PDB file of C-alpha atoms in Angstrom:
ATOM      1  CA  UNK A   1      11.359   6.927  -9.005  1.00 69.00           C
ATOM      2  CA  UNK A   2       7.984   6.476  -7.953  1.00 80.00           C
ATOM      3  CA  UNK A   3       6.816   2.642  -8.986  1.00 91.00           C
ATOM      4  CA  UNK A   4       3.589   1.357  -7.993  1.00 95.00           C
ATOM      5  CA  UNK A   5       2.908  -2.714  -7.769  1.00 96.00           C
ATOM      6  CA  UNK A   6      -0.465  -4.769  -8.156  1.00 97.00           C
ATOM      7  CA  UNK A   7       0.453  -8.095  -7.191  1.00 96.00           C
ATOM      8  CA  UNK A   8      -3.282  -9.660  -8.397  1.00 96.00           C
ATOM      9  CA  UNK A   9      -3.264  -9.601 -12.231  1.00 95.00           C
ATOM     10  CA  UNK A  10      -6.428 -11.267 -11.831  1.00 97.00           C
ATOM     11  CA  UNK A  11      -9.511 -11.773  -8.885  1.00 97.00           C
ATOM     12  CA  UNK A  12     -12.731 -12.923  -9.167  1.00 97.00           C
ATOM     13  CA  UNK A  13     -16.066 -12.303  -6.802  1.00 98.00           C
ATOM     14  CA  UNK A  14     -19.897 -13.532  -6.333  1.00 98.00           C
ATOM     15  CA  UNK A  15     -22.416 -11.040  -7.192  1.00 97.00           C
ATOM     16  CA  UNK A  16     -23.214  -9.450  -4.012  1.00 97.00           C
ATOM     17  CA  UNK A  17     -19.554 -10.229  -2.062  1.00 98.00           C
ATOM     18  CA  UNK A  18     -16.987  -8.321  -0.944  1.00 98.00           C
ATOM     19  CA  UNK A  19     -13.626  -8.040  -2.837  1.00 98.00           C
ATOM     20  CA  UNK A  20     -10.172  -6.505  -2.127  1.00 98.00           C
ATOM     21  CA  UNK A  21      -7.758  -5.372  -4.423  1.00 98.00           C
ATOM     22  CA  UNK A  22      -4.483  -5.153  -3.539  1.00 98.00           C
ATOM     23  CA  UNK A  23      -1.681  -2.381  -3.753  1.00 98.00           C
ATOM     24  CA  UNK A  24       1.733  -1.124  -2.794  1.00 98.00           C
ATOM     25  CA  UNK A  25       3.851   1.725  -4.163  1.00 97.00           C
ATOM     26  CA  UNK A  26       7.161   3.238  -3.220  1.00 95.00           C
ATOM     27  CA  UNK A  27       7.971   6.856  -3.067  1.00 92.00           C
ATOM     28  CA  UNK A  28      10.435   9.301  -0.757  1.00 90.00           C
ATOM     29  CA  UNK A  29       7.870  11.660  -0.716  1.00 87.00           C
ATOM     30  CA  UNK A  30       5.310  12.303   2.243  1.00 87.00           C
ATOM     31  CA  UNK A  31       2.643  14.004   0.606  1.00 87.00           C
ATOM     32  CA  UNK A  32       1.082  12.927  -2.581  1.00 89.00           C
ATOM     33  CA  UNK A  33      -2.371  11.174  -3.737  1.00 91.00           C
ATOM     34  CA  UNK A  34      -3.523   7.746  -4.455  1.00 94.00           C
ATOM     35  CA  UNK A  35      -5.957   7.106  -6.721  1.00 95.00           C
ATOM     36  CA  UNK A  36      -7.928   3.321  -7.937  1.00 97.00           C
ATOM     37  CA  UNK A  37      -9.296   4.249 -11.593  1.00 97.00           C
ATOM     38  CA  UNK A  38     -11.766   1.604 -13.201  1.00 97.00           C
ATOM     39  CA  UNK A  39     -11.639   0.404 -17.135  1.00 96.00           C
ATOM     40  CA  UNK A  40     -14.533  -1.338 -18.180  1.00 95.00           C
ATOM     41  CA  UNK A  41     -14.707  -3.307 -21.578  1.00 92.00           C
ATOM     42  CA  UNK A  42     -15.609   0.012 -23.046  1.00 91.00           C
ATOM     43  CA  UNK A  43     -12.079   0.991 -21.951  1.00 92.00           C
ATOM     44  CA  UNK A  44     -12.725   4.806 -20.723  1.00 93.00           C
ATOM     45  CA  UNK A  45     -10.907   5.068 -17.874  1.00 94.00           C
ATOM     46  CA  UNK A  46     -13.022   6.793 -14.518  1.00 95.00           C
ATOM     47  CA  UNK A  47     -12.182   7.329 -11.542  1.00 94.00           C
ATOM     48  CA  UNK A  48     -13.266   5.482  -8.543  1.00 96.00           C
ATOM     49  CA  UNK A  49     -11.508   7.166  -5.558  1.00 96.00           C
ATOM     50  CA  UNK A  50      -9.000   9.266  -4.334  1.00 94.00           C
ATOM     51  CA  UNK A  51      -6.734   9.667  -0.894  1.00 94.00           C
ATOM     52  CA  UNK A  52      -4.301  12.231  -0.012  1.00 91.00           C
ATOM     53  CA  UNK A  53      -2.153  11.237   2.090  1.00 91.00           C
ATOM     54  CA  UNK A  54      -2.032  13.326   4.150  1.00 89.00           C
ATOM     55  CA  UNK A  55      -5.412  12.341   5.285  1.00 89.00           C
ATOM     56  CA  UNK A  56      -5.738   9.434   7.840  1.00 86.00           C
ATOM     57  CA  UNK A  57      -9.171   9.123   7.467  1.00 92.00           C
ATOM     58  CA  UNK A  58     -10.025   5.960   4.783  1.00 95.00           C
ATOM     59  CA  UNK A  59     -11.675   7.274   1.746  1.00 94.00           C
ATOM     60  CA  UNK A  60     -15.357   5.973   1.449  1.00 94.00           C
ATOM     61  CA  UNK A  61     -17.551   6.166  -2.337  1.00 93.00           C
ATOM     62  CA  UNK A  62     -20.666   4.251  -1.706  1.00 95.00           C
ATOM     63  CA  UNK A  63     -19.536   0.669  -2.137  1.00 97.00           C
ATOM     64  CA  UNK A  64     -15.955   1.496  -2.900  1.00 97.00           C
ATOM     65  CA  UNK A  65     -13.498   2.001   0.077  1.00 97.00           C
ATOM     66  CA  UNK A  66      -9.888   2.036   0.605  1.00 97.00           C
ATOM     67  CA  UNK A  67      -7.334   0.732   3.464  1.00 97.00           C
ATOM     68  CA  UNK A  68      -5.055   3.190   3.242  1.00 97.00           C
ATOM     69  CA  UNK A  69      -2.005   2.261   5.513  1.00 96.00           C
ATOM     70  CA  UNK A  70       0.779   5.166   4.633  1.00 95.00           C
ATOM     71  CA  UNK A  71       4.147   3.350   6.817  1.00 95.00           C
ATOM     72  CA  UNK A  72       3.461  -0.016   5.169  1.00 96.00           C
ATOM     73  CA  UNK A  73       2.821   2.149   1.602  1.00 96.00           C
ATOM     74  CA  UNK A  74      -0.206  -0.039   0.945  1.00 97.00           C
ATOM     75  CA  UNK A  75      -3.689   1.305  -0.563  1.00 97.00           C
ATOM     76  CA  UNK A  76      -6.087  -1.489  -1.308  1.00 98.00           C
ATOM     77  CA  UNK A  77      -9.814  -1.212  -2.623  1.00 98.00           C
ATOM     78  CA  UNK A  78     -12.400  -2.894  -1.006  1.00 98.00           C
ATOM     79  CA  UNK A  79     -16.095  -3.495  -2.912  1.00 98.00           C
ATOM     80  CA  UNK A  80     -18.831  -4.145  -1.345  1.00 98.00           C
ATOM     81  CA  UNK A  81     -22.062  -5.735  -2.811  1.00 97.00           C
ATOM     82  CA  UNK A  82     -20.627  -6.200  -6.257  1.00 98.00           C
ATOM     83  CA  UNK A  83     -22.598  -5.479  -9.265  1.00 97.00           C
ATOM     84  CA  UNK A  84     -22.319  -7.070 -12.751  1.00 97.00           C
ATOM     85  CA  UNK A  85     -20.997  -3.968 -13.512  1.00 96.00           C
ATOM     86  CA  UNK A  86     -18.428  -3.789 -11.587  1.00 97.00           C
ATOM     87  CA  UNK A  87     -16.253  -5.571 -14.062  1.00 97.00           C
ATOM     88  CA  UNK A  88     -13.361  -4.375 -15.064  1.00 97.00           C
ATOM     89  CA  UNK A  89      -9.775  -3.811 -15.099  1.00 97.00           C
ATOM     90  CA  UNK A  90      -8.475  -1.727 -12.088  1.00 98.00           C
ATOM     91  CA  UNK A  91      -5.821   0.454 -12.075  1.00 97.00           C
ATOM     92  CA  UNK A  92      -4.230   2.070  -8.673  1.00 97.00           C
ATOM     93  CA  UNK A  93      -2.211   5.226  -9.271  1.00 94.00           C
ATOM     94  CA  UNK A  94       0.341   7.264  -7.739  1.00 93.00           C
ATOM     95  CA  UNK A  95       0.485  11.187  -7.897  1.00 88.00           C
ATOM     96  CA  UNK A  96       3.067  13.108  -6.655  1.00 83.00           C
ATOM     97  CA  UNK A  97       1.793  16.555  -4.365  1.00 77.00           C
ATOM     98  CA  UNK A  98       2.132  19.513  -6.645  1.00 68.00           C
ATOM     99  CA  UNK A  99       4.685  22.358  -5.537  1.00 65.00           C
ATOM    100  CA  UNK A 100       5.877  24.874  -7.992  1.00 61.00           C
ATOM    101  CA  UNK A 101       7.601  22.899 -11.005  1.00 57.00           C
ATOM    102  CA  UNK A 102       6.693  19.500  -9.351  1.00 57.00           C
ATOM    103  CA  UNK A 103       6.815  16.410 -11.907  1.00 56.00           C
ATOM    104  CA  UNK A 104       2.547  16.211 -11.900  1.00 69.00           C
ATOM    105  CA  UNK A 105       2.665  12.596 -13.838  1.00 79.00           C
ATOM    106  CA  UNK A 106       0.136  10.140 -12.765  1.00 85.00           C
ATOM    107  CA  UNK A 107       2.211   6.483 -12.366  1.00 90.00           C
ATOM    108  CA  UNK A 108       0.109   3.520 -12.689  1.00 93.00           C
ATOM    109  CA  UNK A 109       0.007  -0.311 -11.445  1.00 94.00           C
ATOM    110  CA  UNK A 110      -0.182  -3.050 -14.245  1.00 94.00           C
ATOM    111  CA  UNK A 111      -3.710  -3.583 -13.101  1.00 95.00           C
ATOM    112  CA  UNK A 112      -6.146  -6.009 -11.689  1.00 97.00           C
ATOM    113  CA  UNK A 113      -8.859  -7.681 -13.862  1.00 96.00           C
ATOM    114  CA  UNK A 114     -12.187  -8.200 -11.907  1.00 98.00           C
ATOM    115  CA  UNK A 115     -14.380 -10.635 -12.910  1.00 97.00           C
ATOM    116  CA  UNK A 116     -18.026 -10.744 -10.725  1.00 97.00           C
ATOM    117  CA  UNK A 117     -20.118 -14.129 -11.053  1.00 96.00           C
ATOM    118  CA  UNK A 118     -23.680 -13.688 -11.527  1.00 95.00           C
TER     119      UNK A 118
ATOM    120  CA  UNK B   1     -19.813  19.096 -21.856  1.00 69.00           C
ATOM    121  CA  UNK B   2     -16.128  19.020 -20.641  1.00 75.00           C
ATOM    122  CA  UNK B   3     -14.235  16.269 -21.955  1.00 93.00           C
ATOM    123  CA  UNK B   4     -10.865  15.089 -23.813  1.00 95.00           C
ATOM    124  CA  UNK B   5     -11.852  14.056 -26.952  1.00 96.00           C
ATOM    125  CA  UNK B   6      -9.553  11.686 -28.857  1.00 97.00           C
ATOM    126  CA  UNK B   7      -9.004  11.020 -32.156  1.00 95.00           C
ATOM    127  CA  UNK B   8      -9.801   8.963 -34.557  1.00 95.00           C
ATOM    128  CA  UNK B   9     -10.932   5.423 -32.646  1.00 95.00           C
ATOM    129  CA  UNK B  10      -9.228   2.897 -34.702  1.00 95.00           C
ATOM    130  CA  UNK B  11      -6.168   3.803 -37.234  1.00 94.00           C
ATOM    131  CA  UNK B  12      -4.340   1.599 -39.523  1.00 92.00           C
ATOM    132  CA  UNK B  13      -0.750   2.141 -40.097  1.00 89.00           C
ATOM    133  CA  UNK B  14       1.628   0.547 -42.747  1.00 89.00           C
ATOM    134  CA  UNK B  15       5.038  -0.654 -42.104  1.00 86.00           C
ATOM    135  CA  UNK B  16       6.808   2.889 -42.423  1.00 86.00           C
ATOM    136  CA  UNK B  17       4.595   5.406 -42.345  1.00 90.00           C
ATOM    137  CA  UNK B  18       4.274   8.108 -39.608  1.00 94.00           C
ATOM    138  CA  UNK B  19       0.909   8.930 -38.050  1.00 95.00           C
ATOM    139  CA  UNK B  20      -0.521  11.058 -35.842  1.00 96.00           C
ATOM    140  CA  UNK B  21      -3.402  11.377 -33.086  1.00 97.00           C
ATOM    141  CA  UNK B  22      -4.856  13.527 -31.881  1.00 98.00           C
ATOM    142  CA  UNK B  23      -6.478  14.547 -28.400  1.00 98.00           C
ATOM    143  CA  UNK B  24      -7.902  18.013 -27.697  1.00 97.00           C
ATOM    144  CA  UNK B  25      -9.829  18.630 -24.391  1.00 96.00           C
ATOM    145  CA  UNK B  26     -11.739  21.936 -22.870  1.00 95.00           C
ATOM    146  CA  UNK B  27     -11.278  21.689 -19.465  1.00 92.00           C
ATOM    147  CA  UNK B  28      -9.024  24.535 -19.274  1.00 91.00           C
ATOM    148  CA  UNK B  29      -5.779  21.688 -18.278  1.00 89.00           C
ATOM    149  CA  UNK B  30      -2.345  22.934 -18.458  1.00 87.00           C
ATOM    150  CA  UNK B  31      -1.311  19.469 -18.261  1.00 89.00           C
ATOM    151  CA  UNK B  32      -1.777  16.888 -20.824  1.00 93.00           C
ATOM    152  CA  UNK B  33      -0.162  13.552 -21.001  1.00 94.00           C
ATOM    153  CA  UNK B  34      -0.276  10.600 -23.518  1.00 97.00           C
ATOM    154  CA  UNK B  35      -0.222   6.745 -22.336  1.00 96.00           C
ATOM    155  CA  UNK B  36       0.369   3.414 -23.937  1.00 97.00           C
ATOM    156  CA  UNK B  37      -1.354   0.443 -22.555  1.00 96.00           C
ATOM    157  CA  UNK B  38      -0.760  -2.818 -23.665  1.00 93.00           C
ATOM    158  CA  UNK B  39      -2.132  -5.952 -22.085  1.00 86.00           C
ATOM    159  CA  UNK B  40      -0.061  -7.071 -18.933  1.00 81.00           C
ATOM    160  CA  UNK B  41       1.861  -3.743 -19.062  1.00 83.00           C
ATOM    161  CA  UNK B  42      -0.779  -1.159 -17.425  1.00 88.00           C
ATOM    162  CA  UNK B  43      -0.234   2.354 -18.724  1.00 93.00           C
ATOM    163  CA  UNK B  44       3.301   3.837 -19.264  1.00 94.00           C
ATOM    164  CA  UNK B  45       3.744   7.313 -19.769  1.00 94.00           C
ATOM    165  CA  UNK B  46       5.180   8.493 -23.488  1.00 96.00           C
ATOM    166  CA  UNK B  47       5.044  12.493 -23.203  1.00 96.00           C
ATOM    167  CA  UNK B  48       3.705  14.658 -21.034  1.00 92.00           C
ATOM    168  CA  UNK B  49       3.227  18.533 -21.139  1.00 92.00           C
ATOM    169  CA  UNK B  50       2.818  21.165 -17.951  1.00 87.00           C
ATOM    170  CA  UNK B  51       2.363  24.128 -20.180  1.00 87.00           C
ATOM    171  CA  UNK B  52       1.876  25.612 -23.906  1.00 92.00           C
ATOM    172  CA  UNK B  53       5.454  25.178 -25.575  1.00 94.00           C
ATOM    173  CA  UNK B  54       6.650  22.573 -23.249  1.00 92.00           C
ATOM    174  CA  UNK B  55       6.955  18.969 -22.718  1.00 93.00           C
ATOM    175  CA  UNK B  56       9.134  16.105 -21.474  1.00 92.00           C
ATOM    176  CA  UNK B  57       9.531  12.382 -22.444  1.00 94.00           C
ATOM    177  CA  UNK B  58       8.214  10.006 -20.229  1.00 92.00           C
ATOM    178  CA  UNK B  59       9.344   6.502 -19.850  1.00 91.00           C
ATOM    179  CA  UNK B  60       8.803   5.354 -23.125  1.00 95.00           C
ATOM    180  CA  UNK B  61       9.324   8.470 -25.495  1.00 96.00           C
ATOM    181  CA  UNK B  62      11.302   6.376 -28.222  1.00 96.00           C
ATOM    182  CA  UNK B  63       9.594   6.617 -31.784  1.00 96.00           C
ATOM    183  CA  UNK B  64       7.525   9.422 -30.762  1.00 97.00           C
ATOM    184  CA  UNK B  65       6.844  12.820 -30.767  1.00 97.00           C
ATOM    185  CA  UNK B  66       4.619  15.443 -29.745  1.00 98.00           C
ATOM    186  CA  UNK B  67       3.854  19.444 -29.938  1.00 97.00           C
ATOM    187  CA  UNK B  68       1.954  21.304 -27.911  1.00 97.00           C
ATOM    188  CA  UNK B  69       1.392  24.401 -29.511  1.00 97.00           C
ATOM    189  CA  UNK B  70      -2.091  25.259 -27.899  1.00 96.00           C
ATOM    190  CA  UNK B  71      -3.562  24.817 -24.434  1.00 95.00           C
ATOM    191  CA  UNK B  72      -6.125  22.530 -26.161  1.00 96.00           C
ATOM    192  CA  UNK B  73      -4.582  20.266 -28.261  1.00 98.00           C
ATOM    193  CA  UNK B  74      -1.290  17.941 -27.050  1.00 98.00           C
ATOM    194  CA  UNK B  75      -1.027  15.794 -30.804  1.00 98.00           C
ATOM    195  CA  UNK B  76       0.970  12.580 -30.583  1.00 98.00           C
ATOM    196  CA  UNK B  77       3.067  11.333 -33.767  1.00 97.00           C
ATOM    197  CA  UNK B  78       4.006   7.876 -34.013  1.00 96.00           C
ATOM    198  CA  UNK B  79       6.937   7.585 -36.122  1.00 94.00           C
ATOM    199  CA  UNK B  80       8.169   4.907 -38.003  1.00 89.00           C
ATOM    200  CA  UNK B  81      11.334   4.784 -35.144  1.00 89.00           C
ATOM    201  CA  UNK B  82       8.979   2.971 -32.923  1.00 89.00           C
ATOM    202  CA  UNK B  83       9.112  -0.526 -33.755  1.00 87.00           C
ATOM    203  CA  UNK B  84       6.611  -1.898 -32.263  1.00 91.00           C
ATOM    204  CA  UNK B  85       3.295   0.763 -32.495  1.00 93.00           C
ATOM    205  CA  UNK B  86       0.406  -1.386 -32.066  1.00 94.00           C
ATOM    206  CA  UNK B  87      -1.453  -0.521 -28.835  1.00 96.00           C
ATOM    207  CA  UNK B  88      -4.102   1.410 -27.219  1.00 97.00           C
ATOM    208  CA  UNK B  89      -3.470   4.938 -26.352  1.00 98.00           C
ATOM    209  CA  UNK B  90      -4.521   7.413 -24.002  1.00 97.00           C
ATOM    210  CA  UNK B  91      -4.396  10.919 -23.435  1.00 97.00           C
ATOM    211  CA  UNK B  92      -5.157  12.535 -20.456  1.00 94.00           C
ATOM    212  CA  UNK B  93      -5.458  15.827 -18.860  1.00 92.00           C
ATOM    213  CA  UNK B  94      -4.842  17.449 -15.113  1.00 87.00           C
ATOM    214  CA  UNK B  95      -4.760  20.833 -13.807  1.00 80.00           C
ATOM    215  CA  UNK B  96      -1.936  22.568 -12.790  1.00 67.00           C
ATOM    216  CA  UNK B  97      -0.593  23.556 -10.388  1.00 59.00           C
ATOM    217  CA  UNK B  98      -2.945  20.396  -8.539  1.00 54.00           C
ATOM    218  CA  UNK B  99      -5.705  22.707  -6.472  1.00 54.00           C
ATOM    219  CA  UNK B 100      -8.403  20.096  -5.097  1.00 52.00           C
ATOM    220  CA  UNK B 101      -9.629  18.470  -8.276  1.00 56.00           C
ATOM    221  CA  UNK B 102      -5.941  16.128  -8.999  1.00 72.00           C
ATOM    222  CA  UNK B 103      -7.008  13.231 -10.303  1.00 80.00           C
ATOM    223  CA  UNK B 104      -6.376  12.867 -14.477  1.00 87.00           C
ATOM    224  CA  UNK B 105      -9.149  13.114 -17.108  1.00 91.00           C
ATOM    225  CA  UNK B 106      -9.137  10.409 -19.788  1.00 95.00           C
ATOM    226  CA  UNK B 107      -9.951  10.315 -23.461  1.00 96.00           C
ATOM    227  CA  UNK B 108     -12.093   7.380 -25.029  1.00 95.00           C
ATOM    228  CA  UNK B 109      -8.722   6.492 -26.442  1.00 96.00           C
ATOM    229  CA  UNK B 110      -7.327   5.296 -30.179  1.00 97.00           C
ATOM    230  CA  UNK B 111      -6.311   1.642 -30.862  1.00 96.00           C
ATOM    231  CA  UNK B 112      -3.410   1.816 -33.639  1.00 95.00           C
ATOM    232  CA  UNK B 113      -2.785  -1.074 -35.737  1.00 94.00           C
ATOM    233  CA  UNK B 114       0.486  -1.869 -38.146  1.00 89.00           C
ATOM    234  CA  UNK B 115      -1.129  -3.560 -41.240  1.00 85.00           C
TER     235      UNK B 115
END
């Protein structure tokens, strides 16, 4: 089974800084998606990125990037220039690659709360 | 607009009683999936559904139920089995098979409370 493990239950950045959330999962399988999904107070759940893996190439949104290292099964989320509003909890997910009768479930980390000082 | 659309918000439960919530979406998903998160425990999956007239327990299916009897709507029953029902939930939807869009769609959620 596919488990996924957020070893920062909590972080903490300066307005403005740069923060890295950690990430590690464990799968047999070579291709599937990684995703980092955002829950503000509000608690709706959006998505920040995405990476197949089958991509090398880091996945970039504005001031959200990922390290993406696929032999060491790591996926972190880097944030650049925090906003107030980057605050929230953080929640990396694992995603299995779809082939006919595949198990499609998304399996999520315990998350990481981010807290940015004004 | 596109959306899931959960609910209601906030629901009340006495000791015993069976409830139900619902979660309907229009983004043409086969799949549909319902979540508990609790604090320190992330989301764990309860039930999950690929297609009309089908569904599987996830990791947590104990004291629940579901039906999935159009494309739309994937209703979750909590019944008076699970013993401890107080929790956020969340129901989300994905296409299938996964074509380029594979990331889930969430609903706004329903916090249940035993009273």
């Amino acid at each position: 089974a596919q488990t996924v493990t957020q070893s920062q239950p909590e972080m903490s950045v300066q307005e403005a800084e740069t923060v890295t959330l950690s990430c590690t999962y464990d799968t047999s399988e070579s291709d599937y998606y990684l995703f980092w999904y955002k829950q503000p107070p509000s608690r709706q759940m959006i998505l920040v990125i995405r990476q197949e893996a089958y991509k090398q190439q880091n996945a970039t949104e504005n001031r959200f990037s990922v390290n993406f290292q696929k032999a060491a099964k790591s996926f972190s989320l880097k944030i650049s220039d925090s906003q107030l509003g980057d605050a929230a909890m953080y929640f990396c997910a694992y995603r299995r690659f779809s082939r006919g009768g595949s198990n499609y479930k998304l399996t999520f980390g315990k998350g990481t709360l981010l807290t940015v000082n004004p | 607009d596109g959306g899931i659309t959960q609910s209601p918000k906030y629901l009340f439960r006495k000791e015993g009683q069976n409830v139900t919530l619902s979660c309907e979406q229009n983004l043409n998903h086969d799949a549909m999936y319902w979540y508990r998160q609790d604090p320190g425990q992330g989301l764990r999956l309860i039930y999950y559904s690929q297609i009309v007239n089908d569904f599987q327990k996830g990791d947590i299916a104990e004291g629940y139920s579901v039906s999935r009897e159009k494309k739309e709507s994937f209703p979750l029953t909590v019944t008076s089995a699970q013993k401890n029902p107080t929790a956020f939930y969340l129901c989300a939807s994905t296409r299938f098979p996964a074509g380029g869009d594979t990331e889930a769609f969430f609903g706004q959620g329903t916090r249940l409370t035993v009273v």
